[in-house]
C-alpha cells in the first residue's frame, strides 16, 4: 500500500542550502561506499575511499574534505572511527543532550562507524536542523541520523541507474512511487528529513521504541535490524551538532 506522506508536509522552498545530489556518474566512483543495506555490523575505521572523494568532487564541484570556514567541525574522534569508538567521559558540554537522553534504551548489538567528510557533515546538520524544526528533539535526531547512515551513509544520492533500489533516492532512500515526494523534493536534504520526521511523529509511542523499530516502522526496509548498528555514532554526531 502506498502512503502519501507528502500530505502532511508544508511546501518547502528551495534555497542556497540545497545540496546537490550525487548522480550515477558520481556514484560510479564510490568503490568503498556501501549503496545497499547490510545486516552485518562491521566497524569501519579507515579514511574515506578515494573514489568517494572523487564522486563528491564531481557532484558538488568542490573538495569534499575541505574545511568549512564558517562552521566548527565535528570532533573527529567521535565521527571518524576512533581507536575506541567511545564518547569522551564526563558530563556533556553545557546545552548539549546527555548520553542517557540520546540513547535511552541502550545500544543494540555490534556498532559500525564510518569516517565523515564535509558533504556528510553538512547533510547531518540538515537532519539535526529538521529535527529541531519538527519537534522530534534530540532522540528523533539520533533516529534520523542513524537511518540515513544506514540508507545512504549520509550522502544525498540521486538516481543511480542500474545500482538503484527501485526508485529510491536521497539521504533516506525515499521512493517517489510510495508517496514521499518528487525526485527533486526527496533529494533536498531539508525536505527529505522533514518528511522522515513527519512520518516518525505518526508512529505511536516512537519515543519509547528501540531505534531500529522506530526507523523500520517508517522505512519498511528489507533489513529491519540494520539501523541499530549506527546508534552510537548517530548519538555522537547529534551531541556535537545539537
Tab-separated table of N, CA and C in Angstrom, residues 26 29-32 48-56:
chain	number	residue	atom	x	y	z
A	26	UNK	N	28.594	10.208	-10.533
A	26	UNK	CA	29.438	10.360	-9.354
A	26	UNK	C	29.559	9.072	-8.576
A	29	UNK	N	32.072	6.059	-9.038
A	29	UNK	CA	33.412	6.053	-8.456
A	29	UNK	C	33.423	5.613	-7.004
A	30	UNK	N	32.265	5.322	-6.418
A	30	UNK	CA	32.199	5.042	-4.992
A	30	UNK	C	32.568	3.594	-4.688
A	31	UNK	N	33.799	3.246	-4.911
A	31	UNK	CA	34.219	1.873	-4.694
A	31	UNK	C	34.155	1.433	-3.256
A	32	UNK	N	34.321	2.368	-2.317
A	32	UNK	CA	34.331	1.994	-0.907
A	32	UNK	C	33.055	2.333	-0.189
A	48	UNK	N	38.260	8.012	4.202
A	48	UNK	CA	37.353	7.924	3.050
A	48	UNK	C	38.058	7.347	1.831
A	49	UNK	N	37.358	6.492	1.104
A	49	UNK	CA	37.910	5.918	-0.119
A	49	UNK	C	38.125	7.025	-1.141
A	50	UNK	N	39.199	6.962	-1.889
A	50	UNK	CA	39.491	7.993	-2.876
A	50	UNK	C	38.380	8.128	-3.902
A	51	UNK	N	37.729	7.019	-4.223
A	51	UNK	CA	36.617	7.075	-5.153
A	51	UNK	C	35.467	7.898	-4.611
A	52	UNK	N	35.212	7.783	-3.304
A	52	UNK	CA	34.146	8.566	-2.682
A	52	UNK	C	34.471	10.048	-2.749
A	53	UNK	N	35.718	10.396	-2.479
A	53	UNK	CA	36.137	11.800	-2.547
A	53	UNK	C	35.957	12.326	-3.959
A	54	UNK	N	36.350	11.540	-4.958
A	54	UNK	CA	36.218	11.964	-6.344
A	54	UNK	C	34.760	12.152	-6.731
A	55	UNK	N	33.888	11.271	-6.245
A	55	UNK	CA	32.466	11.381	-6.567
A	55	UNK	C	31.854	12.630	-5.961
A	56	UNK	N	32.235	12.947	-4.727
A	56	UNK	CA	31.717	14.163	-4.086
A	56	UNK	C	32.215	15.382	-4.846
